[in-house]
């Protein structure tokens, strides 16, 4: 079954992936990833997701914790957290291949009620587990569904729901169950994260974010750091820098324009903080990226 899923995902990704190896599947929340060579470091503030590694190896770091995922493993991210990831093993003959499902808190909440699941204590927001056979089976049926486009609008919602069900019912259940409790710590922090993502270029006060979360400023600051590993200010800063990097590397925008576009008032401050996060100042990194692209 896993081999069949691997072939289906790789076939779709090979035909539909963008230059970064990302193939958007016509089912909301589902993405195929393919890489034919080890990758550079990818900086992101990830949303809650389950990544099913089907072939190759991926390394993910969050804070001081590091994880290696191989074929048959699931990478679970259960909160909006900063991650540093890298495809470590991939080749043209044996490409890295994975299927990513965005975890839907509303679906999880609805299923948790029907399953009479109880809230669980918060745990590590990044973890790895072997993929359950039922999850693989549901994923395969989703991939087969896209071969019959007329069926996608009719059946996709129930198959995505079933995939969430098997995640909740299996070894992954405890890790993702708390996403379905909107009044829990992660749910409250998620409301502030949604505001930060939507308005990252604007100045936002902790009091505003705390009010959205329904917490006092001091309690909010403490819970935000516990969930994301960053303070709200650090979180916003990383969002700005990651977006600026995308504007420069993907759209060819200059460093000054990118800095102002993401909310910086000082280009020199932007340059310092960019170099601190990514290891190179923006000008040098974009020049190196263009050189690598020409070489390729």
mmCIF file of C-alpha atoms in Angstrom:
data_model
loop_
_atom_site.group_PDB
_atom_site.id
_atom_site.type_symbol
_atom_site.label_atom_id
_atom_site.label_comp_id
_atom_site.label_asym_id
_atom_site.label_seq_id
_atom_site.Cartn_x
_atom_site.Cartn_y
_atom_site.Cartn_z
ATOM 1 C CA UNK A 1 0.000 0.000 0.000
ATOM 2 C CA UNK A 2 2.815 2.422 0.896
ATOM 3 C CA UNK A 3 4.595 1.693 -2.410
ATOM 4 C CA UNK A 4 1.384 2.402 -4.297
ATOM 5 C CA UNK A 5 0.945 5.712 -2.459
ATOM 6 C CA UNK A 6 4.586 6.616 -3.146
ATOM 7 C CA UNK A 7 4.131 6.026 -6.875
ATOM 8 C CA UNK A 8 0.898 8.048 -6.956
ATOM 9 C CA UNK A 9 2.363 11.031 -5.081
ATOM 10 C CA UNK A 10 5.663 11.028 -7.001
ATOM 11 C CA UNK A 11 3.844 10.752 -10.328
ATOM 12 C CA UNK A 12 1.589 13.694 -9.476
ATOM 13 C CA UNK A 13 4.441 15.813 -8.100
ATOM 14 C CA UNK A 14 6.690 15.132 -11.083
ATOM 15 C CA UNK A 15 3.956 16.338 -13.436
ATOM 16 C CA UNK A 16 2.722 19.319 -11.404
ATOM 17 C CA UNK A 17 5.451 20.598 -9.053
ATOM 18 C CA UNK A 18 6.696 24.176 -9.254
ATOM 19 C CA UNK A 19 10.466 24.925 -9.396
ATOM 20 C CA UNK A 20 10.648 24.475 -5.615
ATOM 21 C CA UNK A 21 9.234 20.951 -5.873
ATOM 22 C CA UNK A 22 5.822 21.838 -4.413
ATOM 23 C CA UNK A 23 2.727 20.455 -6.141
ATOM 24 C CA UNK A 24 -0.633 21.844 -5.043
ATOM 25 C CA UNK A 25 -3.226 19.081 -5.116
ATOM 26 C CA UNK A 26 -6.806 20.121 -6.058
ATOM 27 C CA UNK A 27 -7.966 19.108 -2.584
ATOM 28 C CA UNK A 28 -7.732 21.950 -0.040
ATOM 29 C CA UNK A 29 -5.032 21.335 2.543
ATOM 30 C CA UNK A 30 -3.174 18.615 0.616
ATOM 31 C CA UNK A 31 0.247 19.137 -0.997
ATOM 32 C CA UNK A 32 2.827 16.852 -2.594
ATOM 33 C CA UNK A 33 6.552 17.568 -2.226
ATOM 34 C CA UNK A 34 9.319 16.203 -4.464
ATOM 35 C CA UNK A 35 13.080 16.832 -4.497
ATOM 36 C CA UNK A 36 15.699 15.200 -6.702
ATOM 37 C CA UNK A 37 18.699 16.433 -4.676
ATOM 38 C CA UNK A 38 19.446 17.386 -1.067
ATOM 39 C CA UNK A 39 18.124 20.880 -0.371
ATOM 40 C CA UNK A 40 19.390 23.985 1.313
ATOM 41 C CA UNK A 41 18.050 25.113 4.666
ATOM 42 C CA UNK A 42 14.400 26.134 4.621
ATOM 43 C CA UNK A 43 13.301 28.631 7.282
ATOM 44 C CA UNK A 44 9.578 28.779 8.043
ATOM 45 C CA UNK A 45 7.004 29.390 10.714
ATOM 46 C CA UNK A 46 4.987 26.265 10.090
ATOM 47 C CA UNK A 47 1.257 25.889 10.507
ATOM 48 C CA UNK A 48 -0.182 22.745 12.128
ATOM 49 C CA UNK A 49 0.343 19.894 9.686
ATOM 50 C CA UNK A 50 1.101 16.222 9.202
ATOM 51 C CA UNK A 51 3.854 15.393 6.706
ATOM 52 C CA UNK A 52 4.023 11.778 5.561
ATOM 53 C CA UNK A 53 7.504 10.943 4.304
ATOM 54 C CA UNK A 54 7.279 8.340 1.547
ATOM 55 C CA UNK A 55 10.855 8.281 0.245
ATOM 56 C CA UNK A 56 14.144 9.948 1.160
ATOM 57 C CA UNK A 57 15.093 11.682 4.394
ATOM 58 C CA UNK A 58 14.228 15.053 5.924
ATOM 59 C CA UNK A 59 15.840 16.775 8.920
ATOM 60 C CA UNK A 60 13.851 19.278 10.977
ATOM 61 C CA UNK A 61 15.069 21.479 13.827
ATOM 62 C CA UNK A 62 12.922 23.438 16.262
ATOM 63 C CA UNK A 63 14.873 25.357 18.867
ATOM 64 C CA UNK A 64 17.353 22.947 20.422
ATOM 65 C CA UNK A 65 15.473 19.829 19.308
ATOM 66 C CA UNK A 66 16.331 17.985 16.075
ATOM 67 C CA UNK A 67 14.380 15.270 14.256
ATOM 68 C CA UNK A 68 15.163 13.011 11.298
ATOM 69 C CA UNK A 69 12.283 11.588 9.271
ATOM 70 C CA UNK A 70 12.586 8.682 6.864
ATOM 71 C CA UNK A 71 10.219 6.732 4.614
ATOM 72 C CA UNK A 72 7.279 5.498 6.679
ATOM 73 C CA UNK A 73 7.505 8.309 9.252
ATOM 74 C CA UNK A 74 5.057 11.121 9.951
ATOM 75 C CA UNK A 75 6.250 14.589 10.928
ATOM 76 C CA UNK A 76 3.606 16.238 13.119
ATOM 77 C CA UNK A 77 3.591 19.969 13.802
ATOM 78 C CA UNK A 78 0.781 20.876 16.183
ATOM 79 C CA UNK A 79 1.324 24.616 16.655
ATOM 80 C CA UNK A 80 2.609 27.621 14.697
ATOM 81 C CA UNK A 81 6.312 27.228 15.437
ATOM 82 C CA UNK A 82 9.572 28.298 13.738
ATOM 83 C CA UNK A 83 11.306 25.379 12.046
ATOM 84 C CA UNK A 84 14.485 24.876 10.072
ATOM 85 C CA UNK A 85 14.214 21.960 7.657
ATOM 86 C CA UNK A 86 16.393 20.309 5.029
ATOM 87 C CA UNK A 87 15.987 17.385 2.649
ATOM 88 C CA UNK A 88 19.028 15.261 3.434
ATOM 89 C CA UNK A 89 18.653 12.289 1.080
ATOM 90 C CA UNK A 90 17.267 12.593 -2.442
ATOM 91 C CA UNK A 91 18.402 11.832 -5.984
ATOM 92 C CA UNK A 92 17.032 11.733 -9.515
ATOM 93 C CA UNK A 93 16.782 7.939 -9.294
ATOM 94 C CA UNK A 94 15.238 8.026 -5.810
ATOM 95 C CA UNK A 95 13.675 11.445 -5.146
ATOM 96 C CA UNK A 96 12.528 12.671 -1.771
ATOM 97 C CA UNK A 97 8.750 12.462 -1.767
ATOM 98 C CA UNK A 98 6.193 13.399 0.868
ATOM 99 C CA UNK A 99 2.509 14.208 1.241
ATOM 100 C CA UNK A 100 1.514 17.109 3.499
ATOM 101 C CA UNK A 101 -1.900 17.524 5.126
ATOM 102 C CA UNK A 102 -2.811 20.816 6.793
ATOM 103 C CA UNK A 103 -4.492 19.923 10.075
ATOM 104 C CA UNK A 104 -7.931 21.525 10.362
ATOM 105 C CA UNK A 105 -8.824 22.441 13.979
ATOM 106 C CA UNK A 106 -12.548 22.668 13.126
ATOM 107 C CA UNK A 107 -12.601 19.120 11.728
ATOM 108 C CA UNK A 108 -10.571 17.878 14.706
ATOM 109 C CA UNK A 109 -12.953 19.573 17.165
ATOM 110 C CA UNK A 110 -16.008 18.060 15.484
ATOM 111 C CA UNK A 111 -14.469 14.586 15.414
ATOM 112 C CA UNK A 112 -13.270 14.853 19.022
ATOM 113 C CA UNK A 113 -16.857 15.472 20.140
ATOM 114 C CA UNK A 114 -18.173 12.486 18.185
ATOM 115 C CA UNK A 115 -15.344 10.280 19.447
ATOM 116 C CA UNK A 116 -15.892 11.527 23.021
ATOM 117 C CA UNK A 117 -12.215 12.392 23.194
ATOM 118 C CA UNK A 118 -11.066 14.287 26.257
ATOM 119 C CA UNK A 119 -8.536 17.164 26.293
ATOM 120 C CA UNK A 120 -4.920 16.194 26.833
ATOM 121 C CA UNK A 121 -1.998 18.045 28.341
ATOM 122 C CA UNK A 122 0.123 20.128 26.004
ATOM 123 C CA UNK A 123 3.183 18.369 24.634
ATOM 124 C CA UNK A 124 6.007 19.049 22.214
ATOM 125 C CA UNK A 125 4.708 20.897 19.112
ATOM 126 C CA UNK A 126 7.021 18.927 16.774
ATOM 127 C CA UNK A 127 7.272 15.164 16.915
ATOM 128 C CA UNK A 128 7.613 12.082 14.753
ATOM 129 C CA UNK A 129 5.728 8.804 14.662
ATOM 130 C CA UNK A 130 5.465 5.873 12.225
ATOM 131 C CA UNK A 131 2.528 6.382 9.866
ATOM 132 C CA UNK A 132 -0.495 4.214 10.649
ATOM 133 C CA UNK A 133 -1.746 1.904 7.883
ATOM 134 C CA UNK A 134 -5.249 3.413 8.026
ATOM 135 C CA UNK A 135 -3.810 6.885 7.392
ATOM 136 C CA UNK A 136 -1.837 5.589 4.412
ATOM 137 C CA UNK A 137 -4.960 3.939 3.015
ATOM 138 C CA UNK A 138 -7.012 7.141 3.328
ATOM 139 C CA UNK A 139 -4.196 9.139 1.687
ATOM 140 C CA UNK A 140 -4.058 6.683 -1.218
ATOM 141 C CA UNK A 141 -7.800 7.002 -1.813
ATOM 142 C CA UNK A 142 -7.411 10.801 -1.852
ATOM 143 C CA UNK A 143 -4.670 10.540 -4.474
ATOM 144 C CA UNK A 144 -6.825 8.189 -6.569
ATOM 145 C CA UNK A 145 -9.710 10.640 -6.292
ATOM 146 C CA UNK A 146 -7.831 13.350 -8.223
ATOM 147 C CA UNK A 147 -7.610 10.991 -11.207
ATOM 148 C CA UNK A 148 -11.390 11.409 -11.478
ATOM 149 C CA UNK A 149 -11.862 15.201 -11.347
ATOM 150 C CA UNK A 150 -15.657 15.074 -11.418
ATOM 151 C CA UNK A 151 -15.605 13.169 -8.120
ATOM 152 C CA UNK A 152 -13.332 15.617 -6.279
ATOM 153 C CA UNK A 153 -15.968 18.240 -5.274
ATOM 154 C CA UNK A 154 -18.357 15.513 -4.109
ATOM 155 C CA UNK A 155 -16.012 13.285 -2.102
ATOM 156 C CA UNK A 156 -12.974 15.321 -1.039
ATOM 157 C CA UNK A 157 -14.440 16.717 2.207
ATOM 158 C CA UNK A 158 -15.445 13.323 3.577
ATOM 159 C CA UNK A 159 -12.106 11.741 2.642
ATOM 160 C CA UNK A 160 -10.136 14.574 4.269
ATOM 161 C CA UNK A 161 -12.351 14.168 7.325
ATOM 162 C CA UNK A 162 -11.673 10.428 7.330
ATOM 163 C CA UNK A 163 -7.931 11.075 7.189
ATOM 164 C CA UNK A 164 -8.248 13.340 10.238
ATOM 165 C CA UNK A 165 -10.290 10.621 11.945
ATOM 166 C CA UNK A 166 -7.600 7.985 11.496
ATOM 167 C CA UNK A 167 -4.963 10.424 12.729
ATOM 168 C CA UNK A 168 -7.047 11.019 15.854
ATOM 169 C CA UNK A 169 -7.848 7.333 16.335
ATOM 170 C CA UNK A 170 -4.274 6.135 15.907
ATOM 171 C CA UNK A 171 -0.915 6.784 17.504
ATOM 172 C CA UNK A 172 -1.036 10.430 16.396
ATOM 173 C CA UNK A 173 -4.264 11.161 18.281
ATOM 174 C CA UNK A 174 -2.870 12.544 21.495
ATOM 175 C CA UNK A 175 -0.525 14.888 19.623
ATOM 176 C CA UNK A 176 -3.206 16.550 17.524
ATOM 177 C CA UNK A 177 -6.275 16.284 19.767
ATOM 178 C CA UNK A 178 -5.568 19.524 21.585
ATOM 179 C CA UNK A 179 -5.889 21.435 18.284
ATOM 180 C CA UNK A 180 -9.610 20.796 18.542
ATOM 181 C CA UNK A 181 -10.012 22.637 21.845
ATOM 182 C CA UNK A 182 -10.328 26.341 20.926
ATOM 183 C CA UNK A 183 -10.330 27.459 24.572
ATOM 184 C CA UNK A 184 -7.152 25.561 25.376
ATOM 185 C CA UNK A 185 -3.787 27.260 25.461
ATOM 186 C CA UNK A 186 -2.880 26.381 21.877
ATOM 187 C CA UNK A 187 -6.273 27.492 20.565
ATOM 188 C CA UNK A 188 -6.028 30.862 22.281
ATOM 189 C CA UNK A 189 -2.479 31.466 21.109
ATOM 190 C CA UNK A 190 -3.548 30.446 17.586
ATOM 191 C CA UNK A 191 -5.966 33.377 17.480
ATOM 192 C CA UNK A 192 -3.096 35.771 18.146
ATOM 193 C CA UNK A 193 -0.917 34.002 15.590
ATOM 194 C CA UNK A 194 -3.662 34.458 12.979
ATOM 195 C CA UNK A 195 -3.611 38.204 13.638
ATOM 196 C CA UNK A 196 0.189 38.298 13.450
ATOM 197 C CA UNK A 197 0.173 36.436 10.127
ATOM 198 C CA UNK A 198 -2.502 38.722 8.667
ATOM 199 C CA UNK A 199 -0.926 41.972 9.901
ATOM 200 C CA UNK A 200 2.770 41.138 10.256
ATOM 201 C CA UNK A 201 3.825 44.373 8.494
ATOM 202 C CA UNK A 202 1.856 46.523 10.945
ATOM 203 C CA UNK A 203 2.891 47.540 14.466
ATOM 204 C CA UNK A 204 0.951 45.389 16.937
ATOM 205 C CA UNK A 205 0.945 45.810 20.705
ATOM 206 C CA UNK A 206 1.010 42.841 23.070
ATOM 207 C CA UNK A 207 -2.204 44.188 24.624
ATOM 208 C CA UNK A 208 -4.001 43.815 21.276
ATOM 209 C CA UNK A 209 -2.801 40.244 20.837
ATOM 210 C CA UNK A 210 -3.629 39.350 24.440
ATOM 211 C CA UNK A 211 -7.168 40.688 24.010
ATOM 212 C CA UNK A 212 -7.701 38.524 20.906
ATOM 213 C CA UNK A 213 -6.496 35.516 22.910
ATOM 214 C CA UNK A 214 -8.684 36.300 25.900
ATOM 215 C CA UNK A 215 -5.721 36.519 28.289
ATOM 216 C CA UNK A 216 -4.026 39.143 30.390
ATOM 217 C CA UNK A 217 -0.842 40.544 28.767
ATOM 218 C CA UNK A 218 1.451 38.801 31.256
ATOM 219 C CA UNK A 219 -0.329 35.453 30.939
ATOM 220 C CA UNK A 220 -0.463 35.788 27.160
ATOM 221 C CA UNK A 221 3.259 36.480 26.872
ATOM 222 C CA UNK A 222 4.048 33.420 28.987
ATOM 223 C CA UNK A 223 1.699 31.088 27.066
ATOM 224 C CA UNK A 224 2.752 32.436 23.659
ATOM 225 C CA UNK A 225 6.398 31.650 24.339
ATOM 226 C CA UNK A 226 5.523 28.210 25.748
ATOM 227 C CA UNK A 227 3.617 27.280 22.571
ATOM 228 C CA UNK A 228 5.785 28.880 19.864
ATOM 229 C CA UNK A 229 9.205 29.064 21.616
ATOM 230 C CA UNK A 230 9.310 32.799 20.719
ATOM 231 C CA UNK A 231 8.034 36.019 22.206
ATOM 232 C CA UNK A 232 5.297 37.777 20.163
ATOM 233 C CA UNK A 233 7.852 40.376 19.004
ATOM 234 C CA UNK A 234 10.338 37.685 17.921
ATOM 235 C CA UNK A 235 7.549 35.799 16.140
ATOM 236 C CA UNK A 236 6.537 38.901 14.173
ATOM 237 C CA UNK A 237 10.176 39.632 13.346
ATOM 238 C CA UNK A 238 10.697 36.152 11.912
ATOM 239 C CA UNK A 239 7.487 36.417 9.887
ATOM 240 C CA UNK A 240 8.755 39.693 8.400
ATOM 241 C CA UNK A 241 12.204 38.328 7.602
ATOM 242 C CA UNK A 242 10.875 35.120 6.028
ATOM 243 C CA UNK A 243 8.444 37.124 3.873
ATOM 244 C CA UNK A 244 11.211 39.548 2.853
ATOM 245 C CA UNK A 245 13.437 36.623 1.886
ATOM 246 C CA UNK A 246 10.644 35.235 -0.292
ATOM 247 C CA UNK A 247 10.153 38.625 -1.988
ATOM 248 C CA UNK A 248 13.853 38.868 -2.797
ATOM 249 C CA UNK A 249 14.537 35.286 -3.850
ATOM 250 C CA UNK A 250 11.259 34.546 -5.642
ATOM 251 C CA UNK A 251 10.252 37.953 -7.016
ATOM 252 C CA UNK A 252 13.621 39.651 -7.443
ATOM 253 C CA UNK A 253 12.823 42.558 -5.122
ATOM 254 C CA UNK A 254 15.745 44.602 -3.803
ATOM 255 C CA UNK A 255 16.672 44.534 -0.113
ATOM 256 C CA UNK A 256 15.468 48.087 0.629
ATOM 257 C CA UNK A 257 12.118 47.567 -1.092
ATOM 258 C CA UNK A 258 11.613 44.223 0.669
ATOM 259 C CA UNK A 259 12.477 45.759 4.043
ATOM 260 C CA UNK A 260 9.870 48.497 3.692
ATOM 261 C CA UNK A 261 7.299 46.077 2.228
ATOM 262 C CA UNK A 262 7.358 43.905 5.360
ATOM 263 C CA UNK A 263 7.208 46.775 7.840
ATOM 264 C CA UNK A 264 10.819 47.761 8.600
ATOM 265 C CA UNK A 265 11.555 51.464 8.904
ATOM 266 C CA UNK A 266 15.340 51.030 8.935
ATOM 267 C CA UNK A 267 17.174 49.169 6.162
ATOM 268 C CA UNK A 268 20.296 48.840 8.317
ATOM 269 C CA UNK A 269 18.290 47.190 11.107
ATOM 270 C CA UNK A 270 16.683 44.880 8.528
ATOM 271 C CA UNK A 271 20.110 43.930 7.150
ATOM 272 C CA UNK A 272 21.481 43.126 10.620
ATOM 273 C CA UNK A 273 18.505 41.024 11.656
ATOM 274 C CA UNK A 274 18.346 39.258 8.281
ATOM 275 C CA UNK A 275 21.991 38.234 8.517
ATOM 276 C CA UNK A 276 21.506 37.086 12.112
ATOM 277 C CA UNK A 277 18.639 34.765 11.124
ATOM 278 C CA UNK A 278 19.789 33.480 7.732
ATOM 279 C CA UNK A 279 23.566 33.627 8.130
ATOM 280 C CA UNK A 280 24.197 36.049 5.241
ATOM 281 C CA UNK A 281 23.174 39.675 4.642
ATOM 282 C CA UNK A 282 20.379 39.990 2.068
ATOM 283 C CA UNK A 283 22.567 41.243 -0.790
ATOM 284 C CA UNK A 284 25.055 38.409 -0.495
ATOM 285 C CA UNK A 285 22.385 35.750 -0.160
ATOM 286 C CA UNK A 286 20.425 36.873 -3.228
ATOM 287 C CA UNK A 287 23.653 37.053 -5.240
ATOM 288 C CA UNK A 288 24.593 33.517 -4.128
ATOM 289 C CA UNK A 289 21.090 32.259 -4.965
ATOM 290 C CA UNK A 290 21.286 33.716 -8.490
ATOM 291 C CA UNK A 291 24.714 32.112 -8.951
ATOM 292 C CA UNK A 292 23.380 28.734 -7.875
ATOM 293 C CA UNK A 293 20.403 29.073 -10.216
ATOM 294 C CA UNK A 294 22.658 29.897 -13.196
ATOM 295 C CA UNK A 295 24.938 26.973 -12.351
ATOM 296 C CA UNK A 296 21.951 24.645 -12.220
#
